[in-house]
PDB file of C-alpha atoms in Angstrom:
ATOM      1  CA  ALA A 152      -2.389   8.927   2.111  1.00  0.00           C
ATOM      2  CA  GLN A 153      -0.848   6.962  -0.692  1.00  0.00           C
ATOM      3  CA  SER A 154       0.104   7.783  -4.261  1.00  0.00           C
ATOM      4  CA  VAL A 155       1.863   6.228  -7.209  1.00  0.00           C
ATOM      5  CA  ALA A 156       3.805   7.971  -9.946  1.00  0.00           C
ATOM      6  CA  GLN A 157       4.699   6.561 -13.326  1.00  0.00           C
ATOM      7  CA  PRO A 158       6.830   9.345 -14.794  1.00  0.00           C
ATOM      8  CA  GLU A 159       6.728   8.155 -18.406  1.00  0.00           C
ATOM      9  CA  ASP A 160       3.550   8.210 -20.471  1.00  0.00           C
ATOM     10  CA  GLN A 161       5.204   6.041 -23.079  1.00  0.00           C
ATOM     11  CA  VAL A 162       8.313   3.910 -23.371  1.00  0.00           C
ATOM     12  CA  ASN A 163       9.652   2.924 -26.777  1.00  0.00           C
ATOM     13  CA  VAL A 164      12.085   0.038 -27.095  1.00  0.00           C
ATOM     14  CA  ALA A 165      13.385  -2.147 -29.894  1.00  0.00           C
ATOM     15  CA  GLU A 166      12.667  -5.858 -29.747  1.00  0.00           C
ATOM     16  CA  GLY A 167      15.464  -7.708 -27.975  1.00  0.00           C
ATOM     17  CA  ASN A 168      16.515  -4.679 -25.933  1.00  0.00           C
ATOM     18  CA  PRO A 169      16.004  -4.358 -22.175  1.00  0.00           C
ATOM     19  CA  LEU A 170      12.718  -2.844 -21.044  1.00  0.00           C
ATOM     20  CA  THR A 171      12.266  -0.749 -17.914  1.00  0.00           C
ATOM     21  CA  VAL A 172       9.033   0.839 -16.729  1.00  0.00           C
ATOM     22  CA  LYS A 173       9.444   3.198 -13.794  1.00  0.00           C
ATOM     23  CA  CYS A 174       7.274   3.502 -10.702  1.00  0.00           C
ATOM     24  CA  THR A 175       7.702   5.484  -7.501  1.00  0.00           C
ATOM     25  CA  TYR A 176       5.293   5.471  -4.598  1.00  0.00           C
ATOM     26  CA  SER A 177       4.357   7.281  -1.430  1.00  0.00           C
ATOM     27  CA  VAL A 178       2.585   5.621   1.485  1.00  0.00           C
ATOM     28  CA  SER A 179       2.416   6.466   5.158  1.00  0.00           C
ATOM     29  CA  GLY A 180       3.294   2.915   6.159  1.00  0.00           C
ATOM     30  CA  ASN A 181       4.813  -0.087   4.433  1.00  0.00           C
ATOM     31  CA  PRO A 182       3.525  -0.901   0.992  1.00  0.00           C
ATOM     32  CA  TYR A 183       2.264  -3.837  -0.909  1.00  0.00           C
ATOM     33  CA  LEU A 184       3.291  -3.178  -4.512  1.00  0.00           C
ATOM     34  CA  PHE A 185       1.844  -4.638  -7.695  1.00  0.00           C
ATOM     35  CA  TRP A 186       2.332  -4.492 -11.457  1.00  0.00           C
ATOM     36  CA  TYR A 187      -0.472  -5.115 -13.902  1.00  0.00           C
ATOM     37  CA  VAL A 188      -0.526  -5.182 -17.701  1.00  0.00           C
ATOM     38  CA  GLN A 189      -3.464  -4.373 -19.963  1.00  0.00           C
ATOM     39  CA  TYR A 190      -3.543  -5.512 -23.565  1.00  0.00           C
ATOM     40  CA  PRO A 191      -5.968  -3.866 -26.012  1.00  0.00           C
ATOM     41  CA  ASN A 192      -9.597  -4.762 -25.359  1.00  0.00           C
ATOM     42  CA  ARG A 193      -8.683  -6.802 -22.296  1.00  0.00           C
ATOM     43  CA  GLY A 194      -8.838  -6.386 -18.541  1.00  0.00           C
ATOM     44  CA  LEU A 195      -5.832  -5.918 -16.292  1.00  0.00           C
ATOM     45  CA  GLN A 196      -3.592  -8.938 -15.821  1.00  0.00           C
ATOM     46  CA  PHE A 197      -1.535  -9.375 -12.664  1.00  0.00           C
ATOM     47  CA  LEU A 198       2.209  -9.615 -13.326  1.00  0.00           C
ATOM     48  CA  LEU A 199       3.898  -9.622  -9.927  1.00  0.00           C
ATOM     49  CA  LYS A 200       3.829  -8.260  -6.400  1.00  0.00           C
ATOM     50  CA  TYR A 201       6.171  -7.287  -3.600  1.00  0.00           C
ATOM     51  CA  ILE A 202       5.202  -8.162  -0.043  1.00  0.00           C
ATOM     52  CA  THR A 203       8.435  -8.613   1.874  1.00  0.00           C
ATOM     53  CA  GLY A 204      11.814 -10.262   1.641  1.00  0.00           C
ATOM     54  CA  ASP A 205      13.967 -10.342  -1.478  1.00  0.00           C
ATOM     55  CA  ASN A 206      13.958  -6.978  -3.206  1.00  0.00           C
ATOM     56  CA  LEU A 207      13.970  -8.617  -6.641  1.00  0.00           C
ATOM     57  CA  VAL A 208      10.602 -10.098  -7.484  1.00  0.00           C
ATOM     58  CA  LYS A 209      10.078 -12.394 -10.459  1.00  0.00           C
ATOM     59  CA  GLY A 210       6.728 -12.542 -12.192  1.00  0.00           C
ATOM     60  CA  SER A 211       4.897 -13.733 -15.271  1.00  0.00           C
ATOM     61  CA  TYR A 212       6.113 -13.590 -18.893  1.00  0.00           C
ATOM     62  CA  GLY A 213       9.761 -13.013 -17.909  1.00  0.00           C
ATOM     63  CA  PHE A 214       9.117  -9.773 -16.045  1.00  0.00           C
ATOM     64  CA  GLU A 215      10.769  -8.844 -12.774  1.00  0.00           C
ATOM     65  CA  ALA A 216      10.692  -5.822 -10.528  1.00  0.00           C
ATOM     66  CA  GLU A 217      13.131  -4.347  -8.041  1.00  0.00           C
ATOM     67  CA  PHE A 218      11.907  -2.875  -4.783  1.00  0.00           C
ATOM     68  CA  ASN A 219      14.075  -0.025  -3.496  1.00  0.00           C
ATOM     69  CA  LYS A 220      12.925   1.229  -0.109  1.00  0.00           C
ATOM     70  CA  SER A 221      15.292   4.191   0.106  1.00  0.00           C
ATOM     71  CA  GLN A 222      14.212   5.482  -3.305  1.00  0.00           C
ATOM     72  CA  THR A 223      10.589   4.372  -2.813  1.00  0.00           C
ATOM     73  CA  SER A 224      10.671   2.789  -6.243  1.00  0.00           C
ATOM     74  CA  PHE A 225       9.404  -0.418  -7.783  1.00  0.00           C
ATOM     75  CA  HIS A 226      10.601  -0.457 -11.398  1.00  0.00           C
ATOM     76  CA  LEU A 227       9.455  -3.193 -13.767  1.00  0.00           C
ATOM     77  CA  LYS A 228      12.079  -4.808 -15.961  1.00  0.00           C
ATOM     78  CA  LYS A 229      12.465  -7.347 -18.708  1.00  0.00           C
ATOM     79  CA  PRO A 230      15.888  -8.285 -20.068  1.00  0.00           C
ATOM     80  CA  SER A 231      14.751  -8.753 -23.672  1.00  0.00           C
ATOM     81  CA  ALA A 232      11.525  -7.168 -24.881  1.00  0.00           C
ATOM     82  CA  LEU A 233       9.142  -8.799 -27.342  1.00  0.00           C
ATOM     83  CA  VAL A 234       6.762  -7.098 -29.749  1.00  0.00           C
ATOM     84  CA  SER A 235       3.973  -8.873 -27.849  1.00  0.00           C
ATOM     85  CA  ASP A 236       4.959  -6.926 -24.703  1.00  0.00           C
ATOM     86  CA  SER A 237       3.436  -3.820 -26.271  1.00  0.00           C
ATOM     87  CA  ALA A 238       0.668  -2.898 -23.839  1.00  0.00           C
ATOM     88  CA  LEU A 239      -0.368  -0.497 -21.071  1.00  0.00           C
ATOM     89  CA  TYR A 240       1.356  -1.114 -17.751  1.00  0.00           C
ATOM     90  CA  PHE A 241       0.047  -0.027 -14.345  1.00  0.00           C
ATOM     91  CA  CYS A 242       1.893   0.111 -11.050  1.00  0.00           C
ATOM     92  CA  ALA A 243      -0.301  -0.088  -7.937  1.00  0.00           C
ATOM     93  CA  VAL A 244       0.228   0.270  -4.194  1.00  0.00           C
ATOM     94  CA  ARG A 245      -1.687  -0.554  -1.053  1.00  0.00           C
ATOM     95  CA  ASP A 246      -0.684   0.529   2.443  1.00  0.00           C
ATOM     96  CA  ARG A 247      -0.411  -2.724   4.407  1.00  0.00           C
ATOM     97  CA  GLY A 248      -1.156  -0.867   7.618  1.00  0.00           C
ATOM     98  CA  ASP A 249      -4.567   0.195   6.350  1.00  0.00           C
ATOM     99  CA  SER A 250      -6.736  -2.896   6.448  1.00  0.00           C
ATOM    100  CA  TRP A 251      -9.435  -1.228   4.374  1.00  0.00           C
ATOM    101  CA  GLY A 252      -6.944   0.401   2.054  1.00  0.00           C
ATOM    102  CA  LYS A 253      -7.810   0.626  -1.595  1.00  0.00           C
ATOM    103  CA  LEU A 254      -5.490  -0.261  -4.413  1.00  0.00           C
ATOM    104  CA  GLN A 255      -3.998   2.979  -5.755  1.00  0.00           C
ATOM    105  CA  PHE A 256      -3.012   2.843  -9.423  1.00  0.00           C
ATOM    106  CA  GLY A 257      -0.462   4.931 -11.249  1.00  0.00           C
ATOM    107  CA  ALA A 258      -1.441   6.750 -14.421  1.00  0.00           C
ATOM    108  CA  GLY A 259      -0.085   3.989 -16.621  1.00  0.00           C
ATOM    109  CA  THR A 260       2.797   3.681 -19.075  1.00  0.00           C
ATOM    110  CA  GLN A 261       2.255   2.687 -22.680  1.00  0.00           C
ATOM    111  CA  VAL A 262       5.023   0.363 -23.852  1.00  0.00           C
ATOM    112  CA  VAL A 263       5.707   0.158 -27.572  1.00  0.00           C
ATOM    113  CA  VAL A 264       8.125  -2.522 -28.751  1.00  0.00           C
ATOM    114  CA  THR A 265       9.191  -2.188 -32.360  1.00  0.00           C
ATOM    115  CA  PRO A 266      10.460  -5.107 -34.475  1.00  0.00           C
TER     116      PRO A 266
ATOM    117  CA  ASP B1089      -8.502 -16.994 -20.517  1.00  0.00           C
ATOM    118  CA  THR B1090      -9.536 -14.882 -17.552  1.00  0.00           C
ATOM    119  CA  GLU B1091     -11.056 -16.489 -14.465  1.00  0.00           C
ATOM    120  CA  VAL B1092     -13.447 -13.596 -13.956  1.00  0.00           C
ATOM    121  CA  THR B1093     -16.191 -13.634 -16.576  1.00  0.00           C
ATOM    122  CA  GLN B1094     -18.093 -10.505 -17.513  1.00  0.00           C
ATOM    123  CA  THR B1095     -21.178 -10.253 -19.705  1.00  0.00           C
ATOM    124  CA  PRO B1096     -22.039  -8.685 -22.012  1.00  0.00           C
ATOM    125  CA  LYS B1097     -18.754  -7.683 -23.662  1.00  0.00           C
ATOM    126  CA  HIS B1098     -20.368  -4.689 -25.322  1.00  0.00           C
ATOM    127  CA  LEU B1099     -23.501  -2.738 -24.454  1.00  0.00           C
ATOM    128  CA  VAL B1100     -25.108   0.214 -26.163  1.00  0.00           C
ATOM    129  CA  MET B1101     -28.002   1.848 -24.369  1.00  0.00           C
ATOM    130  CA  GLY B1102     -30.034   4.997 -24.421  1.00  0.00           C
ATOM    131  CA  MET B1103     -30.202   7.358 -21.502  1.00  0.00           C
ATOM    132  CA  THR B1104     -33.646   6.123 -20.480  1.00  0.00           C
ATOM    133  CA  ASN B1105     -32.871   2.404 -20.617  1.00  0.00           C
ATOM    134  CA  LYS B1106     -32.345  -0.011 -17.756  1.00  0.00           C
ATOM    135  CA  LYS B1107     -29.669  -2.665 -18.173  1.00  0.00           C
ATOM    136  CA  SER B1108     -27.457  -4.834 -16.019  1.00  0.00           C
ATOM    137  CA  LEU B1109     -23.839  -5.937 -16.157  1.00  0.00           C
ATOM    138  CA  LYS B1110     -22.912  -9.344 -14.808  1.00  0.00           C
ATOM    139  CA  CYS B1111     -19.704 -10.675 -13.298  1.00  0.00           C
ATOM    140  CA  GLU B1112     -18.940 -14.226 -12.195  1.00  0.00           C
ATOM    141  CA  GLN B1113     -15.963 -15.893 -10.523  1.00  0.00           C
ATOM    142  CA  HIS B1114     -15.539 -19.450  -9.267  1.00  0.00           C
ATOM    143  CA  MET B1115     -12.212 -19.077  -7.487  1.00  0.00           C
ATOM    144  CA  GLY B1116     -13.772 -18.861  -4.035  1.00  0.00           C
ATOM    145  CA  HIS B1117     -12.712 -15.231  -3.717  1.00  0.00           C
ATOM    146  CA  ARG B1118     -14.373 -13.287  -0.912  1.00  0.00           C
ATOM    147  CA  ALA B1119     -14.025  -9.746  -2.237  1.00  0.00           C
ATOM    148  CA  MET B1120     -15.429  -8.441  -5.501  1.00  0.00           C
ATOM    149  CA  TYR B1121     -15.034  -5.034  -7.083  1.00  0.00           C
ATOM    150  CA  TRP B1122     -16.480  -2.781  -9.766  1.00  0.00           C
ATOM    151  CA  TYR B1123     -14.211  -0.333 -11.549  1.00  0.00           C
ATOM    152  CA  LYS B1124     -14.799   2.236 -14.279  1.00  0.00           C
ATOM    153  CA  GLN B1125     -12.021   2.806 -16.790  1.00  0.00           C
ATOM    154  CA  LYS B1126     -11.728   5.509 -19.414  1.00  0.00           C
ATOM    155  CA  ALA B1127      -9.419   4.985 -22.386  1.00  0.00           C
ATOM    156  CA  LYS B1128      -5.704   4.970 -21.505  1.00  0.00           C
ATOM    157  CA  LYS B1129      -6.495   5.826 -17.866  1.00  0.00           C
ATOM    158  CA  PRO B1130      -6.199   3.753 -14.684  1.00  0.00           C
ATOM    159  CA  PRO B1131      -9.290   2.031 -13.312  1.00  0.00           C
ATOM    160  CA  GLU B1132     -11.374   4.023 -10.854  1.00  0.00           C
ATOM    161  CA  LEU B1133     -12.868   2.109  -7.978  1.00  0.00           C
ATOM    162  CA  MET B1134     -16.661   2.243  -7.725  1.00  0.00           C
ATOM    163  CA  PHE B1135     -17.781  -0.442  -5.271  1.00  0.00           C
ATOM    164  CA  VAL B1136     -16.327  -3.192  -3.102  1.00  0.00           C
ATOM    165  CA  TYR B1137     -18.198  -6.201  -1.776  1.00  0.00           C
ATOM    166  CA  SER B1138     -16.652  -8.193   1.022  1.00  0.00           C
ATOM    167  CA  TYR B1139     -18.267 -11.459   2.069  1.00  0.00           C
ATOM    168  CA  GLU B1140     -21.281 -10.495  -0.050  1.00  0.00           C
ATOM    169  CA  LYS B1141     -21.825  -7.215   1.788  1.00  0.00           C
ATOM    170  CA  LEU B1142     -21.225  -3.772   0.325  1.00  0.00           C
ATOM    171  CA  SER B1143     -18.211  -2.408   2.158  1.00  0.00           C
ATOM    172  CA  ILE B1144     -17.102   0.518  -0.023  1.00  0.00           C
ATOM    173  CA  ASN B1145     -19.114   2.882  -2.215  1.00  0.00           C
ATOM    174  CA  GLU B1146     -16.895   5.549  -3.723  1.00  0.00           C
ATOM    175  CA  SER B1147     -19.672   8.143  -3.838  1.00  0.00           C
ATOM    176  CA  VAL B1148     -21.000   6.658  -7.040  1.00  0.00           C
ATOM    177  CA  PRO B1149     -24.191   8.235  -8.448  1.00  0.00           C
ATOM    178  CA  SER B1150     -27.355   6.323  -7.646  1.00  0.00           C
ATOM    179  CA  ARG B1151     -27.950   5.578 -11.321  1.00  0.00           C
ATOM    180  CA  PHE B1152     -25.419   2.777 -10.687  1.00  0.00           C
ATOM    181  CA  SER B1153     -26.750   0.114  -8.328  1.00  0.00           C
ATOM    182  CA  PRO B1154     -24.599  -2.882  -7.352  1.00  0.00           C
ATOM    183  CA  GLU B1155     -25.869  -6.222  -6.196  1.00  0.00           C
ATOM    184  CA  CYS B1156     -24.129  -9.344  -4.913  1.00  0.00           C
ATOM    185  CA  PRO B1157     -26.634 -12.248  -5.015  1.00  0.00           C
ATOM    186  CA  ASN B1158     -24.063 -14.791  -3.823  1.00  0.00           C
ATOM    187  CA  SER B1159     -20.339 -15.195  -3.325  1.00  0.00           C
ATOM    188  CA  SER B1160     -19.714 -15.917  -7.011  1.00  0.00           C
ATOM    189  CA  LEU B1161     -21.883 -13.299  -8.653  1.00  0.00           C
ATOM    190  CA  LEU B1162     -21.775  -9.534  -8.878  1.00  0.00           C
ATOM    191  CA  ASN B1163     -24.205  -7.380 -10.838  1.00  0.00           C
ATOM    192  CA  LEU B1164     -24.231  -3.715 -11.710  1.00  0.00           C
ATOM    193  CA  HIS B1165     -27.676  -2.324 -12.498  1.00  0.00           C
ATOM    194  CA  LEU B1166     -27.753   0.724 -14.745  1.00  0.00           C
ATOM    195  CA  HIS B1167     -30.563   3.258 -15.092  1.00  0.00           C
ATOM    196  CA  ALA B1168     -30.814   6.688 -16.652  1.00  0.00           C
ATOM    197  CA  LEU B1169     -27.133   6.882 -17.475  1.00  0.00           C
ATOM    198  CA  GLN B1170     -25.428   9.938 -18.940  1.00  0.00           C
ATOM    199  CA  PRO B1171     -23.105  10.120 -21.964  1.00  0.00           C
ATOM    200  CA  GLU B1172     -20.129  10.626 -19.644  1.00  0.00           C
ATOM    201  CA  ASP B1173     -20.811   7.169 -18.204  1.00  0.00           C
ATOM    202  CA  SER B1174     -19.564   5.619 -21.442  1.00  0.00           C
ATOM    203  CA  ALA B1175     -16.492   3.608 -20.417  1.00  0.00           C
ATOM    204  CA  LEU B1176     -15.074   0.143 -19.843  1.00  0.00           C
ATOM    205  CA  TYR B1177     -16.536  -1.382 -16.690  1.00  0.00           C
ATOM    206  CA  LEU B1178     -14.253  -3.873 -15.038  1.00  0.00           C
ATOM    207  CA  CYS B1179     -15.064  -6.448 -12.421  1.00  0.00           C
ATOM    208  CA  ALA B1180     -12.350  -7.878 -10.195  1.00  0.00           C
ATOM    209  CA  SER B1181     -12.064 -10.311  -7.319  1.00  0.00           C
ATOM    210  CA  SER B1182      -9.505 -11.084  -4.647  1.00  0.00           C
ATOM    211  CA  GLN B1183      -9.046 -13.997  -2.303  1.00  0.00           C
ATOM    212  CA  ASP B1184      -9.279 -12.135   0.981  1.00  0.00           C
ATOM    213  CA  GLY B1185     -12.155  -9.939   1.965  1.00  0.00           C
ATOM    214  CA  GLN B1186     -11.406  -6.292   2.582  1.00  0.00           C
ATOM    215  CA  GLY B1187     -10.539  -5.549   6.152  1.00  0.00           C
ATOM    216  CA  THR B1188      -7.761  -8.125   6.353  1.00  0.00           C
ATOM    217  CA  GLY B1189      -4.996  -5.909   4.986  1.00  0.00           C
ATOM    218  CA  THR B1190      -4.831  -8.184   2.034  1.00  0.00           C
ATOM    219  CA  SER B1191      -1.678  -8.648   0.023  1.00  0.00           C
ATOM    220  CA  GLN B1192      -3.572 -10.714  -2.491  1.00  0.00           C
ATOM    221  CA  PRO B1193      -3.726  -9.384  -6.046  1.00  0.00           C
ATOM    222  CA  GLN B1194      -6.997  -8.563  -7.719  1.00  0.00           C
ATOM    223  CA  HIS B1195      -8.024 -10.660 -10.711  1.00  0.00           C
ATOM    224  CA  PHE B1196      -9.815  -8.738 -13.421  1.00  0.00           C
ATOM    225  CA  GLY B1197     -12.345  -9.693 -16.044  1.00  0.00           C
ATOM    226  CA  ASP B1198     -12.108  -8.348 -19.595  1.00  0.00           C
ATOM    227  CA  GLY B1199     -14.814  -5.813 -18.939  1.00  0.00           C
ATOM    228  CA  THR B1200     -18.013  -4.569 -20.515  1.00  0.00           C
ATOM    229  CA  ARG B1201     -17.581  -1.701 -22.960  1.00  0.00           C
ATOM    230  CA  LEU B1202     -20.557   0.552 -22.383  1.00  0.00           C
ATOM    231  CA  SER B1203     -21.718   3.231 -24.790  1.00  0.00           C
ATOM    232  CA  ILE B1204     -24.487   5.655 -23.861  1.00  0.00           C
ATOM    233  CA  LEU B1205     -26.321   7.245 -26.767  1.00  0.00           C
TER     234      LEU B1205
END
């Protein structure tokens, strides 16, 4: 079984400040981990993924995420938030040991960046 | 611009109508997906096609009927829908077919917003 938790329904941050969106996961094996962003009236856009190797993953639009195996976390970060980063963010996990495994999404975190 | 194209963008239909949603990708991806998404919620998987064959049906009611005419096209045929079926329907594709333990991300279209009267 696999699950993803995004503990915050909403994150508010001022423009220029660091942004962090939290994600913890539970899988029976080793995970593939993904972050997606959804802007209003759009589909989900892929930001970044963790497969193996370096625990710090860099992605699109200046985002990065840190994989922490001991804490089973994969938090999304951006050093300096922009108003245009306001969107709905989803963390997702797939168990790499399950070849037919589905992508399991977290509940989503709404990010609001104020000018 | 997204590389997965969905038409129409909006659809309003009565409960007795028959309509179809269309999805197209030209990235050579071998897996294609239909998701249903309610407002502010994560997408819910409905169907997966792998190498043009239906590989996963998440116990979706028969009023939803998927079809994959070729490797680039995915349709979702709708008939006798209920008001609770009103949602955003998202199509996605990924490079590897299911069954390969894929690490490849899914690429999503912008969806069809469906309203059932």
